């Protein structure tokens, strides 16, 4: 399974670039349609006695305003979890469920990443996960968080699973008995 690792800030910057590119493409398309409006639309009315050909110039269909994206809003179900990169453990957002062995080692929480892209930039909101779990795919996107985002989101992570603390307690008691 291939994992695509991207910084969350880089992901937001790319969304902002796509938003601006879409707006420039939409304005170019509207200007192009105005330039191509030289033909005519021909039609016949069947209820008239004579079936004379009537025409409407394409410029009558053309609007004087162009289209553009006001804002781009969408949400992605994701998992807030801890991953090890080298020797460091980092809090990350994963767009698919962790594997079962990763679930046992690190706690994970299903969240909804709401993304709002407008003229003034991209804004993020991490809300509770209310949708069904994300489907497994052949590619897993891992969004790396900055230090500030990690410290903010670390409070949303649960502690170690109960069974893990029980395992640690059992291991300590076992070693005490064997000594």
PDB file of C-alpha atoms in Angstrom:
ATOM      1  CA  UNK A   1       0.000   0.000   0.000  1.00  0.00           C
ATOM      2  CA  UNK A   2       1.472   3.319  -1.066  1.00  0.00           C
ATOM      3  CA  UNK A   3       1.250   6.210   1.376  1.00  0.00           C
ATOM      4  CA  UNK A   4       1.364   9.790   0.126  1.00  0.00           C
ATOM      5  CA  UNK A   5       2.780  12.029   2.840  1.00  0.00           C
ATOM      6  CA  UNK A   6       2.005  15.739   2.461  1.00  0.00           C
ATOM      7  CA  UNK A   7       2.257  18.624   4.947  1.00  0.00           C
ATOM      8  CA  UNK A   8      -1.199  19.992   5.762  1.00  0.00           C
ATOM      9  CA  UNK A   9      -0.034  23.544   5.013  1.00  0.00           C
ATOM     10  CA  UNK A  10       1.238  22.415   1.595  1.00  0.00           C
ATOM     11  CA  UNK A  11      -2.108  20.715   0.929  1.00  0.00           C
ATOM     12  CA  UNK A  12      -3.950  23.969   1.783  1.00  0.00           C
ATOM     13  CA  UNK A  13      -1.580  26.007  -0.408  1.00  0.00           C
ATOM     14  CA  UNK A  14      -2.239  23.645  -3.326  1.00  0.00           C
ATOM     15  CA  UNK A  15      -6.017  23.943  -2.807  1.00  0.00           C
ATOM     16  CA  UNK A  16      -5.656  27.744  -2.840  1.00  0.00           C
ATOM     17  CA  UNK A  17      -3.645  27.535  -6.083  1.00  0.00           C
ATOM     18  CA  UNK A  18      -6.295  25.302  -7.693  1.00  0.00           C
ATOM     19  CA  UNK A  19      -9.040  27.712  -6.582  1.00  0.00           C
ATOM     20  CA  UNK A  20      -7.239  30.682  -8.170  1.00  0.00           C
ATOM     21  CA  UNK A  21      -6.489  28.691 -11.349  1.00  0.00           C
ATOM     22  CA  UNK A  22     -10.158  27.676 -11.663  1.00  0.00           C
ATOM     23  CA  UNK A  23     -11.238  31.314 -11.345  1.00  0.00           C
ATOM     24  CA  UNK A  24      -8.757  32.453 -13.991  1.00  0.00           C
ATOM     25  CA  UNK A  25      -9.877  29.628 -16.317  1.00  0.00           C
ATOM     26  CA  UNK A  26     -13.550  30.531 -15.816  1.00  0.00           C
ATOM     27  CA  UNK A  27     -12.918  34.180 -16.653  1.00  0.00           C
ATOM     28  CA  UNK A  28     -10.952  33.160 -19.773  1.00  0.00           C
ATOM     29  CA  UNK A  29     -13.824  30.914 -20.900  1.00  0.00           C
ATOM     30  CA  UNK A  30     -16.392  33.697 -20.475  1.00  0.00           C
ATOM     31  CA  UNK A  31     -14.219  36.112 -22.502  1.00  0.00           C
ATOM     32  CA  UNK A  32     -13.777  33.483 -25.217  1.00  0.00           C
ATOM     33  CA  UNK A  33     -17.534  32.878 -25.478  1.00  0.00           C
ATOM     34  CA  UNK A  34     -18.095  36.588 -25.996  1.00  0.00           C
ATOM     35  CA  UNK A  35     -15.590  36.622 -28.851  1.00  0.00           C
ATOM     36  CA  UNK A  36     -17.134  33.559 -30.561  1.00  0.00           C
ATOM     37  CA  UNK A  37     -20.669  34.978 -30.494  1.00  0.00           C
ATOM     38  CA  UNK A  38     -20.786  35.860 -34.197  1.00  0.00           C
ATOM     39  CA  UNK A  39     -22.974  32.997 -35.477  1.00  0.00           C
ATOM     40  CA  UNK A  40     -26.738  32.604 -35.404  1.00  0.00           C
ATOM     41  CA  UNK A  41     -29.107  30.000 -33.990  1.00  0.00           C
ATOM     42  CA  UNK A  42     -31.652  29.005 -36.651  1.00  0.00           C
ATOM     43  CA  UNK A  43     -35.027  27.445 -35.908  1.00  0.00           C
ATOM     44  CA  UNK A  44     -38.519  26.913 -37.378  1.00  0.00           C
ATOM     45  CA  UNK A  45     -41.846  27.150 -35.627  1.00  0.00           C
ATOM     46  CA  UNK A  46     -44.121  24.260 -36.636  1.00  0.00           C
ATOM     47  CA  UNK A  47     -47.408  26.039 -35.788  1.00  0.00           C
ATOM     48  CA  UNK A  48     -46.877  28.837 -38.326  1.00  0.00           C
ATOM     49  CA  UNK A  49     -48.503  28.577 -41.752  1.00  0.00           C
ATOM     50  CA  UNK A  50     -45.220  29.097 -43.505  1.00  0.00           C
ATOM     51  CA  UNK A  51     -42.216  27.364 -42.112  1.00  0.00           C
ATOM     52  CA  UNK A  52     -39.844  30.252 -42.518  1.00  0.00           C
ATOM     53  CA  UNK A  53     -36.405  29.958 -41.020  1.00  0.00           C
ATOM     54  CA  UNK A  54     -35.920  32.310 -38.084  1.00  0.00           C
ATOM     55  CA  UNK A  55     -32.623  33.248 -36.507  1.00  0.00           C
ATOM     56  CA  UNK A  56     -31.381  34.477 -33.127  1.00  0.00           C
ATOM     57  CA  UNK A  57     -27.791  35.744 -32.919  1.00  0.00           C
ATOM     58  CA  UNK A  58     -25.561  33.918 -30.450  1.00  0.00           C
ATOM     59  CA  UNK A  59     -24.716  37.252 -28.864  1.00  0.00           C
ATOM     60  CA  UNK A  60     -28.288  37.296 -27.465  1.00  0.00           C
ATOM     61  CA  UNK A  61     -27.424  34.179 -25.425  1.00  0.00           C
ATOM     62  CA  UNK A  62     -24.191  35.631 -24.120  1.00  0.00           C
ATOM     63  CA  UNK A  63     -24.232  37.173 -20.664  1.00  0.00           C
ATOM     64  CA  UNK A  64     -22.179  40.234 -19.876  1.00  0.00           C
ATOM     65  CA  UNK A  65     -20.838  38.744 -16.666  1.00  0.00           C
ATOM     66  CA  UNK A  66     -18.388  35.919 -16.140  1.00  0.00           C
ATOM     67  CA  UNK A  67     -18.497  32.987 -13.795  1.00  0.00           C
ATOM     68  CA  UNK A  68     -16.147  32.443 -10.871  1.00  0.00           C
ATOM     69  CA  UNK A  69     -15.952  30.371  -7.738  1.00  0.00           C
ATOM     70  CA  UNK A  70     -17.119  32.286  -4.693  1.00  0.00           C
ATOM     71  CA  UNK A  71     -15.803  29.656  -2.314  1.00  0.00           C
ATOM     72  CA  UNK A  72     -14.968  25.986  -2.198  1.00  0.00           C
ATOM     73  CA  UNK A  73     -16.278  23.977   0.775  1.00  0.00           C
ATOM     74  CA  UNK A  74     -15.914  20.275   1.363  1.00  0.00           C
ATOM     75  CA  UNK A  75     -15.195  17.862   4.172  1.00  0.00           C
ATOM     76  CA  UNK A  76     -13.092  14.740   4.390  1.00  0.00           C
ATOM     77  CA  UNK A  77     -13.488  11.960   6.946  1.00  0.00           C
ATOM     78  CA  UNK A  78     -10.056  11.254   8.411  1.00  0.00           C
ATOM     79  CA  UNK A  79      -8.311   9.702  11.379  1.00  0.00           C
ATOM     80  CA  UNK A  80      -6.327  11.663  13.934  1.00  0.00           C
ATOM     81  CA  UNK A  81      -3.579   9.306  15.008  1.00  0.00           C
ATOM     82  CA  UNK A  82       0.081   9.105  15.972  1.00  0.00           C
ATOM     83  CA  UNK A  83       2.673   7.818  13.492  1.00  0.00           C
ATOM     84  CA  UNK A  84       6.402   7.301  13.819  1.00  0.00           C
ATOM     85  CA  UNK A  85       8.659   9.006  11.306  1.00  0.00           C
ATOM     86  CA  UNK A  86      12.212   7.931  12.041  1.00  0.00           C
ATOM     87  CA  UNK A  87      12.497   8.039  15.819  1.00  0.00           C
ATOM     88  CA  UNK A  88       9.888  10.751  16.361  1.00  0.00           C
ATOM     89  CA  UNK A  89       6.213  10.150  16.952  1.00  0.00           C
ATOM     90  CA  UNK A  90       3.962  12.752  15.330  1.00  0.00           C
ATOM     91  CA  UNK A  91       0.248  13.424  15.397  1.00  0.00           C
ATOM     92  CA  UNK A  92      -1.049  13.145  11.817  1.00  0.00           C
ATOM     93  CA  UNK A  93      -4.302  13.012   9.866  1.00  0.00           C
ATOM     94  CA  UNK A  94      -4.815   9.880   7.779  1.00  0.00           C
ATOM     95  CA  UNK A  95      -7.483   9.645   5.086  1.00  0.00           C
ATOM     96  CA  UNK A  96      -8.007   5.943   5.599  1.00  0.00           C
ATOM     97  CA  UNK A  97      -8.265   3.751   8.651  1.00  0.00           C
ATOM     98  CA  UNK A  98      -4.976   2.608  10.158  1.00  0.00           C
ATOM     99  CA  UNK A  99      -4.101  -1.071   9.912  1.00  0.00           C
ATOM    100  CA  UNK A 100      -5.093  -3.267  12.839  1.00  0.00           C
ATOM    101  CA  UNK A 101      -1.557  -3.435  14.247  1.00  0.00           C
ATOM    102  CA  UNK A 102      -1.292   0.368  14.139  1.00  0.00           C
ATOM    103  CA  UNK A 103      -4.622   0.633  15.952  1.00  0.00           C
ATOM    104  CA  UNK A 104      -3.244  -1.496  18.771  1.00  0.00           C
ATOM    105  CA  UNK A 105      -0.040   0.542  19.148  1.00  0.00           C
ATOM    106  CA  UNK A 106      -1.477   4.044  18.831  1.00  0.00           C
ATOM    107  CA  UNK A 107      -4.909   5.438  19.652  1.00  0.00           C
ATOM    108  CA  UNK A 108      -6.853   6.914  16.744  1.00  0.00           C
ATOM    109  CA  UNK A 109      -9.982   9.042  16.465  1.00  0.00           C
ATOM    110  CA  UNK A 110     -12.367   9.393  13.522  1.00  0.00           C
ATOM    111  CA  UNK A 111     -12.769  13.108  12.697  1.00  0.00           C
ATOM    112  CA  UNK A 112     -14.128  15.307   9.911  1.00  0.00           C
ATOM    113  CA  UNK A 113     -11.717  17.761   8.321  1.00  0.00           C
ATOM    114  CA  UNK A 114     -13.813  20.625   6.942  1.00  0.00           C
ATOM    115  CA  UNK A 115     -11.975  22.719   4.356  1.00  0.00           C
ATOM    116  CA  UNK A 116     -13.105  26.181   3.268  1.00  0.00           C
ATOM    117  CA  UNK A 117     -11.182  27.838   0.421  1.00  0.00           C
ATOM    118  CA  UNK A 118     -11.932  31.454  -0.556  1.00  0.00           C
ATOM    119  CA  UNK A 119     -10.100  34.577  -1.756  1.00  0.00           C
ATOM    120  CA  UNK A 120      -8.555  35.158   1.658  1.00  0.00           C
ATOM    121  CA  UNK A 121      -7.038  31.640   1.905  1.00  0.00           C
ATOM    122  CA  UNK A 122      -7.850  28.158   3.094  1.00  0.00           C
ATOM    123  CA  UNK A 123      -9.407  27.629   6.510  1.00  0.00           C
ATOM    124  CA  UNK A 124      -9.599  24.296   8.345  1.00  0.00           C
ATOM    125  CA  UNK A 125     -11.946  23.006  11.004  1.00  0.00           C
ATOM    126  CA  UNK A 126     -11.570  19.624  12.649  1.00  0.00           C
ATOM    127  CA  UNK A 127     -14.944  18.399  13.837  1.00  0.00           C
ATOM    128  CA  UNK A 128     -16.302  15.165  15.275  1.00  0.00           C
ATOM    129  CA  UNK A 129     -16.546  12.253  12.878  1.00  0.00           C
ATOM    130  CA  UNK A 130     -20.207  11.527  12.277  1.00  0.00           C
ATOM    131  CA  UNK A 131     -20.027   9.891   8.864  1.00  0.00           C
ATOM    132  CA  UNK A 132     -19.263   6.269   8.110  1.00  0.00           C
ATOM    133  CA  UNK A 133     -15.644   5.251   8.208  1.00  0.00           C
ATOM    134  CA  UNK A 134     -13.573   6.094   5.143  1.00  0.00           C
ATOM    135  CA  UNK A 135     -13.279   3.230   2.682  1.00  0.00           C
ATOM    136  CA  UNK A 136      -9.954   1.499   2.232  1.00  0.00           C
ATOM    137  CA  UNK A 137      -8.130   2.321  -0.949  1.00  0.00           C
ATOM    138  CA  UNK A 138      -4.829   1.430  -2.532  1.00  0.00           C
ATOM    139  CA  UNK A 139      -3.390   4.820  -1.549  1.00  0.00           C
ATOM    140  CA  UNK A 140      -3.333   6.386   1.861  1.00  0.00           C
ATOM    141  CA  UNK A 141      -2.870  10.129   2.258  1.00  0.00           C
ATOM    142  CA  UNK A 142      -1.076  11.178   5.420  1.00  0.00           C
ATOM    143  CA  UNK A 143      -1.315  14.883   6.253  1.00  0.00           C
ATOM    144  CA  UNK A 144       1.558  16.054   8.432  1.00  0.00           C
ATOM    145  CA  UNK A 145       0.755  18.721  11.011  1.00  0.00           C
ATOM    146  CA  UNK A 146       2.882  21.654  12.127  1.00  0.00           C
ATOM    147  CA  UNK A 147       4.079  21.873  15.733  1.00  0.00           C
ATOM    148  CA  UNK A 148       1.282  24.310  16.601  1.00  0.00           C
ATOM    149  CA  UNK A 149      -1.365  22.072  15.006  1.00  0.00           C
ATOM    150  CA  UNK A 150       0.069  19.012  16.762  1.00  0.00           C
ATOM    151  CA  UNK A 151      -0.123  20.681  20.155  1.00  0.00           C
ATOM    152  CA  UNK A 152      -3.695  21.798  19.427  1.00  0.00           C
ATOM    153  CA  UNK A 153      -4.863  18.399  18.201  1.00  0.00           C
ATOM    154  CA  UNK A 154      -2.980  16.369  20.834  1.00  0.00           C
ATOM    155  CA  UNK A 155      -5.698  17.188  23.363  1.00  0.00           C
ATOM    156  CA  UNK A 156      -8.217  15.455  21.066  1.00  0.00           C
ATOM    157  CA  UNK A 157      -6.275  12.178  21.146  1.00  0.00           C
ATOM    158  CA  UNK A 158      -7.381   9.604  23.701  1.00  0.00           C
ATOM    159  CA  UNK A 159      -4.847   8.115  26.079  1.00  0.00           C
ATOM    160  CA  UNK A 160      -3.453   4.640  25.749  1.00  0.00           C
ATOM    161  CA  UNK A 161      -6.090   1.947  25.268  1.00  0.00           C
ATOM    162  CA  UNK A 162      -7.301   0.255  28.461  1.00  0.00           C
ATOM    163  CA  UNK A 163      -6.052  -3.167  27.405  1.00  0.00           C
ATOM    164  CA  UNK A 164      -2.582  -1.722  26.887  1.00  0.00           C
ATOM    165  CA  UNK A 165      -2.417  -0.342  30.426  1.00  0.00           C
ATOM    166  CA  UNK A 166      -3.661  -3.723  31.723  1.00  0.00           C
ATOM    167  CA  UNK A 167      -0.929  -5.440  29.725  1.00  0.00           C
ATOM    168  CA  UNK A 168       1.699  -3.151  31.256  1.00  0.00           C
ATOM    169  CA  UNK A 169       0.357  -3.857  34.755  1.00  0.00           C
ATOM    170  CA  UNK A 170       0.394  -7.608  34.110  1.00  0.00           C
ATOM    171  CA  UNK A 171       3.936  -7.451  32.702  1.00  0.00           C
ATOM    172  CA  UNK A 172       5.220  -5.551  35.749  1.00  0.00           C
ATOM    173  CA  UNK A 173       3.582  -7.988  38.147  1.00  0.00           C
ATOM    174  CA  UNK A 174       4.926 -10.968  36.197  1.00  0.00           C
ATOM    175  CA  UNK A 175       8.478  -9.674  36.338  1.00  0.00           C
ATOM    176  CA  UNK A 176       8.144  -9.025  40.086  1.00  0.00           C
ATOM    177  CA  UNK A 177       7.063 -12.647  40.617  1.00  0.00           C
ATOM    178  CA  UNK A 178       9.924 -14.065  38.586  1.00  0.00           C
ATOM    179  CA  UNK A 179      12.640 -12.128  40.451  1.00  0.00           C
TER     180      UNK A 179
END
